[in-house]
mmCIF file of C-alpha atoms in Angstrom:
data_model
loop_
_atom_site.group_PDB
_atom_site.id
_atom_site.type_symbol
_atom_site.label_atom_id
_atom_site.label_comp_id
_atom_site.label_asym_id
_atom_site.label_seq_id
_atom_site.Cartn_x
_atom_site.Cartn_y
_atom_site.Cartn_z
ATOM 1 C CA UNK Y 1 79.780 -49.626 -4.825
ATOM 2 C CA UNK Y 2 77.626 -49.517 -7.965
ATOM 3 C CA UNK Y 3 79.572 -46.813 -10.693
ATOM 4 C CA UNK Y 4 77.196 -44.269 -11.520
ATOM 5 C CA UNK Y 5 75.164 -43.997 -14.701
ATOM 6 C CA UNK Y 6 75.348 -40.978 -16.867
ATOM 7 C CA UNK Y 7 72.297 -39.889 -18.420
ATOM 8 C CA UNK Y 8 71.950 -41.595 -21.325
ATOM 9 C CA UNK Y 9 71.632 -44.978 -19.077
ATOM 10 C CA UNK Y 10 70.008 -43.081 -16.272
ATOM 11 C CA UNK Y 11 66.980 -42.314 -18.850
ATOM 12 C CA UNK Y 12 67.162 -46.043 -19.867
ATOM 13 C CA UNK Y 13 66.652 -47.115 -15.997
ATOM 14 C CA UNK Y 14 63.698 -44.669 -15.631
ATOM 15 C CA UNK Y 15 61.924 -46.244 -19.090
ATOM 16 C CA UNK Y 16 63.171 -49.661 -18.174
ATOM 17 C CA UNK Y 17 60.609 -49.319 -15.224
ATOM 18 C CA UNK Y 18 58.456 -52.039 -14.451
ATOM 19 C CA UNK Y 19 54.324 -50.841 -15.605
ATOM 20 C CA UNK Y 20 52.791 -51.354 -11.679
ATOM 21 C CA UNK Y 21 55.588 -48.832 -11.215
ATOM 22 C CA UNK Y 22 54.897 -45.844 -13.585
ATOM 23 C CA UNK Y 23 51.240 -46.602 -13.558
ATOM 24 C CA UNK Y 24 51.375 -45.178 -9.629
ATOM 25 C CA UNK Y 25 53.233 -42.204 -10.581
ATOM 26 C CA UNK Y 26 50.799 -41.191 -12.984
ATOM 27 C CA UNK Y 27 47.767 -41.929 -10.311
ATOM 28 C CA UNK Y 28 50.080 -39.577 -7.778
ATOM 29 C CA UNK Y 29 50.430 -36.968 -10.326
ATOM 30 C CA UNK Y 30 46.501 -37.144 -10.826
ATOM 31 C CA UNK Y 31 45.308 -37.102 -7.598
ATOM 32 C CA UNK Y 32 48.042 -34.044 -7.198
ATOM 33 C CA UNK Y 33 46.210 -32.698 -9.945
ATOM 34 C CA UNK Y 34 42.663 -32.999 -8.479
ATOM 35 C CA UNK Y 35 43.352 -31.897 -4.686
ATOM 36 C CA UNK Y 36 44.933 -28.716 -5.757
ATOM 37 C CA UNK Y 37 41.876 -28.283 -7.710
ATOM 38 C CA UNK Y 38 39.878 -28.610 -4.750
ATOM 39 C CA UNK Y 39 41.478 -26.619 -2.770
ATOM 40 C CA UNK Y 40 41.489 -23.449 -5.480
ATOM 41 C CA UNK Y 41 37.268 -23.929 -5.859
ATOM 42 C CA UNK Y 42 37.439 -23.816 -1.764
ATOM 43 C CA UNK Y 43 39.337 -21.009 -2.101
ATOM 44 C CA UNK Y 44 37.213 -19.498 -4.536
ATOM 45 C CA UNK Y 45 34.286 -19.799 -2.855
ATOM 46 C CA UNK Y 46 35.424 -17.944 0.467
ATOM 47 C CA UNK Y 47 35.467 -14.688 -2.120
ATOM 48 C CA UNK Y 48 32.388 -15.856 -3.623
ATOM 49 C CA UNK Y 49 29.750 -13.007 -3.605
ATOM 50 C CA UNK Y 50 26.019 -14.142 -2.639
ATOM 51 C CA UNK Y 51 23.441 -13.229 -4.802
ATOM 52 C CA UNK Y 52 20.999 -11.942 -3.129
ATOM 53 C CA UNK Y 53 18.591 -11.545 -6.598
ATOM 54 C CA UNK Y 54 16.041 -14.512 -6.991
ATOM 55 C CA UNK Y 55 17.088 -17.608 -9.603
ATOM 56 C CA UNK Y 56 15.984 -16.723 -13.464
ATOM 57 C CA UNK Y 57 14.450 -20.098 -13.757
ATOM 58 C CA UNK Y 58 11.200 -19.021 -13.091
ATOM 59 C CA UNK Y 59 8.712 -15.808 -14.193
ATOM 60 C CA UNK Y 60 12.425 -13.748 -14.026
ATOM 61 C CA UNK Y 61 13.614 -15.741 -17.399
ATOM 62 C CA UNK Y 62 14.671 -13.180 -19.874
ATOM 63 C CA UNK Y 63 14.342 -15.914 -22.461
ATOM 64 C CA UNK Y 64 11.022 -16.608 -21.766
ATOM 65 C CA UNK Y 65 8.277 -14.771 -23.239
ATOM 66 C CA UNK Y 66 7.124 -11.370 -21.981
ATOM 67 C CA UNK Y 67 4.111 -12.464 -20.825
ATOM 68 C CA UNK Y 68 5.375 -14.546 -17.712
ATOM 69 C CA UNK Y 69 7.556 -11.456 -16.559
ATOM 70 C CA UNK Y 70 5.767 -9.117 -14.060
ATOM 71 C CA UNK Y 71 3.629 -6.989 -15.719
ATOM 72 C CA UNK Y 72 2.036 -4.099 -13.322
ATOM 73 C CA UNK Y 73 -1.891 -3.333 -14.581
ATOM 74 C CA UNK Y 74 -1.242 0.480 -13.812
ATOM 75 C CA UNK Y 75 1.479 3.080 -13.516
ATOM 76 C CA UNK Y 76 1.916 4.408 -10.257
ATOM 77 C CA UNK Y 77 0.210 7.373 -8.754
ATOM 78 C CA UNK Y 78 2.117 10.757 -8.124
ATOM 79 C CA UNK Y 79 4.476 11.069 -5.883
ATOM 80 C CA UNK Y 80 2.292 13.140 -3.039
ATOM 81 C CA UNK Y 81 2.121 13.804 0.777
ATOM 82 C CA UNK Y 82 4.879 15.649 2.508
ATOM 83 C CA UNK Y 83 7.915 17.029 0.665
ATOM 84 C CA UNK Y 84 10.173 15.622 2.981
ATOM 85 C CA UNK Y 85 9.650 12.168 1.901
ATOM 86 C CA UNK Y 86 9.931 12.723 -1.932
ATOM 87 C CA UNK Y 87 13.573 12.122 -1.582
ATOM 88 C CA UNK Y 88 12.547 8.464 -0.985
ATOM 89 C CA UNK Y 89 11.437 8.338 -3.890
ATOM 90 C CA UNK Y 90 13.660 6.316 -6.795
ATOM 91 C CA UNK Y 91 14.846 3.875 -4.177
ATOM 92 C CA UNK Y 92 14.065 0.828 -3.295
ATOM 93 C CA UNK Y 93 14.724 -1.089 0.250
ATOM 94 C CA UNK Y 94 14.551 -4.873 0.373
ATOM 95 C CA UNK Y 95 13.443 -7.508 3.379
ATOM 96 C CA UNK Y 96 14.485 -11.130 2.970
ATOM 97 C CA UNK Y 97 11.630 -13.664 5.114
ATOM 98 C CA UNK Y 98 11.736 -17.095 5.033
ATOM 99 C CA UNK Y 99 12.240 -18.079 1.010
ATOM 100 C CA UNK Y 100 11.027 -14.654 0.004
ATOM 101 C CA UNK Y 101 12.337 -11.482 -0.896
ATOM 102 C CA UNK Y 102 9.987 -8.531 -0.662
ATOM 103 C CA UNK Y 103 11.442 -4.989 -1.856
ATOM 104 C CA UNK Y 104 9.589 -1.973 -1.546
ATOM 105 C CA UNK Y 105 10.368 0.866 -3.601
ATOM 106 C CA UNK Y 106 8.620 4.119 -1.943
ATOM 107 C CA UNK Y 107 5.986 5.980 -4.399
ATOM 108 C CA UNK Y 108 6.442 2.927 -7.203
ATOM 109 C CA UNK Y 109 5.382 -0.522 -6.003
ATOM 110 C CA UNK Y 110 6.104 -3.625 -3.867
ATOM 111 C CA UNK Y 111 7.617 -6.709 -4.941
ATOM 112 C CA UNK Y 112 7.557 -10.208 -3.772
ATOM 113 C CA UNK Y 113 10.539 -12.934 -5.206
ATOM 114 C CA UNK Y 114 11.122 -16.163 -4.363
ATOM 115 C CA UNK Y 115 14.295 -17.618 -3.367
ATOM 116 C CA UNK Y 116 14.780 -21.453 -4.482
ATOM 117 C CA UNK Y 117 15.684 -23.007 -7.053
ATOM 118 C CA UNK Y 118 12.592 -24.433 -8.553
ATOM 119 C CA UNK Y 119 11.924 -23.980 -12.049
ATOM 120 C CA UNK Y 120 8.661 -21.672 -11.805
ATOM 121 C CA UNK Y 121 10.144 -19.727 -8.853
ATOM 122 C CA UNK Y 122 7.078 -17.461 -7.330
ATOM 123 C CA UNK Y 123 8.106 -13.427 -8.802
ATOM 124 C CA UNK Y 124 4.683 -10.788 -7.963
ATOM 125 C CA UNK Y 125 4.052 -7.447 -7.521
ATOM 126 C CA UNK Y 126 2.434 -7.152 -3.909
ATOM 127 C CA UNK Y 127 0.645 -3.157 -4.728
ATOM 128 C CA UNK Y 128 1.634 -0.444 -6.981
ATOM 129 C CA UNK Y 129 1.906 2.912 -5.340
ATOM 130 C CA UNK Y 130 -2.060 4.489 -5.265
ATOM 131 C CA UNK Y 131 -3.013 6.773 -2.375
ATOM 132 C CA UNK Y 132 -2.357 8.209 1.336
ATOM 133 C CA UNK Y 133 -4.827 6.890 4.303
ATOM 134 C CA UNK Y 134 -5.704 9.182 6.584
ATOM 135 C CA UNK Y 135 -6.762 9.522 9.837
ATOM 136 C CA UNK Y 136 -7.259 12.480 12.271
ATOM 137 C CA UNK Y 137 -5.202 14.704 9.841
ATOM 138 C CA UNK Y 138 -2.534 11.790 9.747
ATOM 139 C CA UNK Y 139 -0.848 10.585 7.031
ATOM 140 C CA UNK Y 140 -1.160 6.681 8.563
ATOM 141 C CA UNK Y 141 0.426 4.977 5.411
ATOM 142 C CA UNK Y 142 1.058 4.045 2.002
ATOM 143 C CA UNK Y 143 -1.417 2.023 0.191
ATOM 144 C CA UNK Y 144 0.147 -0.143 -2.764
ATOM 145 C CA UNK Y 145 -2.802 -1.952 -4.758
ATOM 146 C CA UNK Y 146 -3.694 -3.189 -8.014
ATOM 147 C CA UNK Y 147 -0.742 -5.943 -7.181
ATOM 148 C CA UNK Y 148 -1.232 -9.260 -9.426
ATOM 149 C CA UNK Y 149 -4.120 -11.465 -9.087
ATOM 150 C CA UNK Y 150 -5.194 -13.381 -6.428
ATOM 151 C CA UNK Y 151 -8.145 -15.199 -6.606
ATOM 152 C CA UNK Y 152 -10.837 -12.713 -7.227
ATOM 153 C CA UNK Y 153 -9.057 -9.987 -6.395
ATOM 154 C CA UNK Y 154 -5.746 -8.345 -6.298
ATOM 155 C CA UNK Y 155 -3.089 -8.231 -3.987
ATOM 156 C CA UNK Y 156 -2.432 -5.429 -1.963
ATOM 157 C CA UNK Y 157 -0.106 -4.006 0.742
ATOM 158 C CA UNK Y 158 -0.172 -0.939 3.492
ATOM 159 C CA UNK Y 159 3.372 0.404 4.004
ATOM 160 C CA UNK Y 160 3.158 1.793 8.163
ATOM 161 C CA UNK Y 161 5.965 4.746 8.014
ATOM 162 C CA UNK Y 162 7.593 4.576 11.566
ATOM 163 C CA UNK Y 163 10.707 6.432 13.359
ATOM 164 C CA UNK Y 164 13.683 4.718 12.578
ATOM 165 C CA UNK Y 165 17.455 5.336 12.857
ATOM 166 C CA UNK Y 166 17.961 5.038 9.341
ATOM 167 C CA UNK Y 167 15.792 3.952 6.263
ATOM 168 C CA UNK Y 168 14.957 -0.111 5.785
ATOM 169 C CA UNK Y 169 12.368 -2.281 5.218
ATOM 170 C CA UNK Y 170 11.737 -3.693 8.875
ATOM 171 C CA UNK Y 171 8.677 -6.316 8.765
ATOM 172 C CA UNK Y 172 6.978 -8.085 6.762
ATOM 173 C CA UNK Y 173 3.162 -9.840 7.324
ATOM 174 C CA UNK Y 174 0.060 -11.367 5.876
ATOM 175 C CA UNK Y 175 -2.604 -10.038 7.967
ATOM 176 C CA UNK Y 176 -5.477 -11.651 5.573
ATOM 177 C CA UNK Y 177 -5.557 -13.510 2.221
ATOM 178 C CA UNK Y 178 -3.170 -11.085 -0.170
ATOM 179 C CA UNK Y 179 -3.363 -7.945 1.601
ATOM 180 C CA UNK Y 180 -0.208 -7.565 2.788
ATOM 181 C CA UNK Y 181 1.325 -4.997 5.896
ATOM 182 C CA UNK Y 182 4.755 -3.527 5.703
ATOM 183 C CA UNK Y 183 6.851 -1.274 8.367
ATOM 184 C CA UNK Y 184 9.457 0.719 6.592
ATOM 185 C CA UNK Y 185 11.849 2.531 8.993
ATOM 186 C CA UNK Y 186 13.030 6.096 8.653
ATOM 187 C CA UNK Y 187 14.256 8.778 10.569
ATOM 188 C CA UNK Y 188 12.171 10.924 8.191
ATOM 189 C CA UNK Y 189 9.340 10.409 10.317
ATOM 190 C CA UNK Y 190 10.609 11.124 13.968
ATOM 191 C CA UNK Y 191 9.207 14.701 14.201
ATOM 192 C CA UNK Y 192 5.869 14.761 15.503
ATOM 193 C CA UNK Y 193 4.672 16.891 12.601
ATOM 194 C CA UNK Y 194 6.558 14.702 9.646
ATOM 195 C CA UNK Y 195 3.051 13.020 8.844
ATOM 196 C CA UNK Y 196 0.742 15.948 9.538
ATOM 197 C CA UNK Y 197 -1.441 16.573 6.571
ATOM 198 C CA UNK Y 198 -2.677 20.335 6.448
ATOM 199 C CA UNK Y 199 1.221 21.797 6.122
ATOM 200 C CA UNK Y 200 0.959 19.439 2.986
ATOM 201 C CA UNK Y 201 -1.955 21.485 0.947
ATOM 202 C CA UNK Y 202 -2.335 24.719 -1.012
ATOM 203 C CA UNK Y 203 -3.557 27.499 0.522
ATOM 204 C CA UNK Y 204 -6.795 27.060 -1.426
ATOM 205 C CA UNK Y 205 -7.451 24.115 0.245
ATOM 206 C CA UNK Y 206 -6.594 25.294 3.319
ATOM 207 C CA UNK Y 207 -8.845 27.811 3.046
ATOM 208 C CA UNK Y 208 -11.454 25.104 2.216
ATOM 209 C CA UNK Y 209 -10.522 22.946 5.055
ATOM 210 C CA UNK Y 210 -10.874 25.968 7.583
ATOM 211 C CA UNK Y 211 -14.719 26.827 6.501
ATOM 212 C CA UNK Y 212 -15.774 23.254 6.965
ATOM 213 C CA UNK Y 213 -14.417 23.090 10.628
ATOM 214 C CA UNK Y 214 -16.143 26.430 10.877
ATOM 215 C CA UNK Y 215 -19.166 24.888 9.257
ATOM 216 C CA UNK Y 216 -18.644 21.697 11.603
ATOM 217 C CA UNK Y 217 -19.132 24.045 14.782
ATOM 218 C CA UNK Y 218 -21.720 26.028 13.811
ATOM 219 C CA UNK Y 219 -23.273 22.489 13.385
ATOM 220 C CA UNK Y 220 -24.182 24.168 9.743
ATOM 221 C CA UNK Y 221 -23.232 20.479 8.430
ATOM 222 C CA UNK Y 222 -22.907 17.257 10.194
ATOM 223 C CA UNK Y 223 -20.053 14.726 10.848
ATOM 224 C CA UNK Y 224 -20.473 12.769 7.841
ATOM 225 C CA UNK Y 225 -20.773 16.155 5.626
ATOM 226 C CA UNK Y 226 -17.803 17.259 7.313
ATOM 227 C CA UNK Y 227 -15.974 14.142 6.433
ATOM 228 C CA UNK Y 228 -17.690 13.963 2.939
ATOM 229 C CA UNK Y 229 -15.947 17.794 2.621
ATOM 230 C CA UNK Y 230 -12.776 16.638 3.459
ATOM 231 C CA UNK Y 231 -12.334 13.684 1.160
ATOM 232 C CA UNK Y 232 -13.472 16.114 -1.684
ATOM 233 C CA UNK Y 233 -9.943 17.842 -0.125
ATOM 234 C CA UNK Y 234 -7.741 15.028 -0.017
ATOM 235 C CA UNK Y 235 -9.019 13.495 -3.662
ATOM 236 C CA UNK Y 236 -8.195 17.369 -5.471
ATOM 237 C CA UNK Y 237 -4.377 17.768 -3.724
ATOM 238 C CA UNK Y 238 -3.926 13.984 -4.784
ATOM 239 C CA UNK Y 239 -3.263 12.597 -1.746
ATOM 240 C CA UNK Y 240 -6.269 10.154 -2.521
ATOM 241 C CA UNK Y 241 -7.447 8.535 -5.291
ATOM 242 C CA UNK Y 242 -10.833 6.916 -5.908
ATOM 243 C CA UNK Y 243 -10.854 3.256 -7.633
ATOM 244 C CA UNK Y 244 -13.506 2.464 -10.352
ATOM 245 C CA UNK Y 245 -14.356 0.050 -7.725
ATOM 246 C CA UNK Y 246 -15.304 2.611 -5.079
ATOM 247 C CA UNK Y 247 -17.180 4.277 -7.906
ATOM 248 C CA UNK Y 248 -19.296 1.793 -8.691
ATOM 249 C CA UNK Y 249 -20.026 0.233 -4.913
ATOM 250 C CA UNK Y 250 -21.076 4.340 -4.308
ATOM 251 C CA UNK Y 251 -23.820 4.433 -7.370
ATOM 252 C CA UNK Y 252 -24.478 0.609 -6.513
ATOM 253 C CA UNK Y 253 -24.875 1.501 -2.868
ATOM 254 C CA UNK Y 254 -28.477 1.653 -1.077
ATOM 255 C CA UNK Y 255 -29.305 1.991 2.455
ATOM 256 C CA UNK Y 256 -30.653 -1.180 4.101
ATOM 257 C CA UNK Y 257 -33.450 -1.466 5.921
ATOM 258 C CA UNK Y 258 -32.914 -4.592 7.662
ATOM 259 C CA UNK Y 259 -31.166 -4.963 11.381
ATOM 260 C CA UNK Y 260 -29.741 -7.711 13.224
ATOM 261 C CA UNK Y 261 -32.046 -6.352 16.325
ATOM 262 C CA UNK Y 262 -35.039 -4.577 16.989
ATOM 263 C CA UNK Y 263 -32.797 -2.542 19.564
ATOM 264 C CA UNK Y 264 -30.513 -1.475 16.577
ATOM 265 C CA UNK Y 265 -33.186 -0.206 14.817
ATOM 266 C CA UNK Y 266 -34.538 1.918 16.890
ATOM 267 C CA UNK Y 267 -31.040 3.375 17.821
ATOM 268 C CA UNK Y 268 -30.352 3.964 14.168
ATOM 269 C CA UNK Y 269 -33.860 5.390 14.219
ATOM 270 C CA UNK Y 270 -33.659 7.697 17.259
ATOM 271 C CA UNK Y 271 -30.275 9.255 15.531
ATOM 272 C CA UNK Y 272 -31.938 10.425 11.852
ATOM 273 C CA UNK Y 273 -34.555 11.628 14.143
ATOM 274 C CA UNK Y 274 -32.156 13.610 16.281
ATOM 275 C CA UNK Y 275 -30.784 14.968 12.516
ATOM 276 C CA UNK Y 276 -33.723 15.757 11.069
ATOM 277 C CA UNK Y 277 -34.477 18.096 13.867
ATOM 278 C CA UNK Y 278 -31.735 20.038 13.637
ATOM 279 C CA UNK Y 279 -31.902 20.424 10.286
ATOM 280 C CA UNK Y 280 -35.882 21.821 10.628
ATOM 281 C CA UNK Y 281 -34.257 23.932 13.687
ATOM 282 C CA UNK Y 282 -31.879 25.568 10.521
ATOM 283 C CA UNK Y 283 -34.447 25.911 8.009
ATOM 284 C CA UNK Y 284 -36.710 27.665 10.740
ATOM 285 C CA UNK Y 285 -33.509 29.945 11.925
ATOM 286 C CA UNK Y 286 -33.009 30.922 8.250
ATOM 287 C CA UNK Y 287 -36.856 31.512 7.628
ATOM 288 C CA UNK Y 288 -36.751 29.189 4.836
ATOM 289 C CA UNK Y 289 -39.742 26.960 4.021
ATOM 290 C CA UNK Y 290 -40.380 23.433 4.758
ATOM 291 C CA UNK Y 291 -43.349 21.246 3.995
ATOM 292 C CA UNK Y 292 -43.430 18.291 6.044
ATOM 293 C CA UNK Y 293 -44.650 14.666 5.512
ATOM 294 C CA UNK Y 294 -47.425 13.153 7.208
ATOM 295 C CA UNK Y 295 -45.893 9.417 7.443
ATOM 296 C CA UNK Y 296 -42.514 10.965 7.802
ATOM 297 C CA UNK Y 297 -42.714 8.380 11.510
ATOM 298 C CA UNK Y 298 -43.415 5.369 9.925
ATOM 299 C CA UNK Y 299 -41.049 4.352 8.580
ATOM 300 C CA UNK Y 300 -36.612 4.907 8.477
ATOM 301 C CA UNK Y 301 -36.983 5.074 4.579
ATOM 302 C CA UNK Y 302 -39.149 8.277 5.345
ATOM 303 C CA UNK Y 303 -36.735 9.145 7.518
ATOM 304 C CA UNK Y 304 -34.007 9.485 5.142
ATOM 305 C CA UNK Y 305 -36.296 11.366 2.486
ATOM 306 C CA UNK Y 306 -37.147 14.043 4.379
ATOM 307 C CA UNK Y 307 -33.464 14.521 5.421
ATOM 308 C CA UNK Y 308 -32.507 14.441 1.878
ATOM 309 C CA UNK Y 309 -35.263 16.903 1.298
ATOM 310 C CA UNK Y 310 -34.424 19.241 3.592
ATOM 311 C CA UNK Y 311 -30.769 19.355 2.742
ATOM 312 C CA UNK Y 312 -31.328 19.903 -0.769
ATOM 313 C CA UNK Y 313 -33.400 23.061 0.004
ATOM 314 C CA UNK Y 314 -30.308 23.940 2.448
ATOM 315 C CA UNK Y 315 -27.857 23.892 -0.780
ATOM 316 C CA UNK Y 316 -29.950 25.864 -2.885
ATOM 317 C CA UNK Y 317 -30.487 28.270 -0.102
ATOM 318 C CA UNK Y 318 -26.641 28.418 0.402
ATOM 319 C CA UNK Y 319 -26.258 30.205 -3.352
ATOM 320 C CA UNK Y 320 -27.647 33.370 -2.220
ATOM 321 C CA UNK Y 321 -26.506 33.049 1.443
ATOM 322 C CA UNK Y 322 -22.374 32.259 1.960
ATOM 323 C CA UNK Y 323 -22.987 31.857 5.541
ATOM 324 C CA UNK Y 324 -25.153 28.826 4.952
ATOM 325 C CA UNK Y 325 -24.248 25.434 3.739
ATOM 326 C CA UNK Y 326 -26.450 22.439 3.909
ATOM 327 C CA UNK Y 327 -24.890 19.315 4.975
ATOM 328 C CA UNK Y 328 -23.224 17.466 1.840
ATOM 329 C CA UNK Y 329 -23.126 14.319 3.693
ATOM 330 C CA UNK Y 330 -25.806 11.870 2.217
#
């Protein structure tokens, strides 16, 4: 039996080592070294929280300059429509598709962000908040426009408002070329009055709304007056808001004369016709005078004139006498 070593010659042993020796230690202490590494990133990870905000690589780069960060052309509209649905407003509900992140933030705008990591990452602005469309005294949805560029034009998106059990950002789609169609949940909208738009105006306008339906039966105006008269409504509570663009395709606008077939023509024809004779039928009830035109049957540009004319003498009639209105609907 061997007589053991105290530790002065046990230390000796241990440096007296051959090198294959302690060079095999030090690998085993290394690779300790790197597996419990491993294992504490592995670790890590499991708690990791995913960001769910698009890489800053692309137009979202702080350091950057301001030019390549989004950039709306206009401030949003007023907040508008019914009262119950203000309290959306300041939020914002988000929709991941694909790569893409789309958020839409009720009354401000609609974004769009890509999620990769490619250095010029895709970060837009789909619509910013502008106006109400409406349809059979509907509020139908939310139109965001003015977005960035596309093209020629600029993007746009129609938010749909449907019944939900709670509020979200449902579906996403690109019915056409940068118009863009949203469904936003929200159990905001489950009443079958939520999206009614008379409760939504003044009195005053209410008021005005009532005399053109009277107006409307008393066939005092026609169809397209009547809608004319309501627009007028919509535009002064803010619920919608005419673009330069409109503006200028209205003063820009003229009434063709050409048709795909003769049978259109003489359809379009038959109805002025059928308008223009009601209209003489009100200037005779009201005694008021009319001077007719010869070639007023020759031609659908005649047609139109002596509508025109006749409604014009309607609207000056209609100063002295409330009860009368001429149609406003040229």
């Amino acid at each position: 039996m061997l007589p053991r070593l105290g530790g002065a010659a046990a230390r000796r042993r241990r440096r007296a080592l051959p090198f294959p020796a302690e060079a095999a230690m030090a690998a085993a202490r290394l690779l300790r070294a790197v597996v419990g590494a491993a294992l504490g990133l592995l670790a890590a990870a499991g708690k990791m929280k995913v960001v769910e905000e698009p890489n800053t690589f692309g137009l979202n780069n702080p350091f950057l300059p301001q030019t390549n960060r989004l950039q709306p052309k206009m401030p949003p509209s007023a907040v508008s429509g019914p009262v119950h649905l203000f309290r959306l407003a300041g939020k914002c509900f988000s929709f991941v598709e694909s790569t893409y992140k789309y958020e839409f933030c009720p009354f401000h705008n609609v974004t769009q962000h890509e999620q990769t990591f490619r250095w010029n990452a895709y970060s837009g602005i789909l619509g910013i908040w502008h106006e109400w469309e409406i349809d059979n005294n509907t509020f139908v949805g939310m139109w965001m426009r003015e977005g960035d560029s596309c093209e020629t034009k600029s993007r746009q998106t129609k938010v749909h408002l449907v019944c939900g059990k709670s509020n979200k950002l449902a579906y996403v789609s690109e019915p056409s070329t940068c118009v863009y169609s949203l469904t936003f949940e929200t159990p905001l909208v489950c009443h079958p009055h939520s999206l009614l738009v008379y409760p939504t105006l003044t009195e005053v306008l209410q008021r005005k709304w009532d005399e053109a339906e009277q107006f409307l039966y008393d066939q005092l105006i026609t169809e397209q007056g009547y809608k004319k008269i309501l627009k007028g409504i919509f535009e002064e509570a803010g619920l919608l808001k005419a673009t330069e663009e409109k503006e200028v395709e209205k003063k820009n606008k003229k009434i063709s004369l050409q048709f795909e077939t003769v049978e259109k023509c003489n359809k379009e024809y038959e109805q002025l016709s059928k308008e223009i004779k009601i209209l003489k039928d009100l200037l005779s009830q009201h005694s008021i005078a009319y001077k007719g035109n010869s070639a007023e049957n020759t031609s659908i540009e005649h047609v139109n004139h002596e509508r025109a004319t006749a409604e014009t003498t309607v609207l000056n009639r209609s100063k002295n006498d409330e009860h009368l209105h001429g149609d406003t609907g040229i």
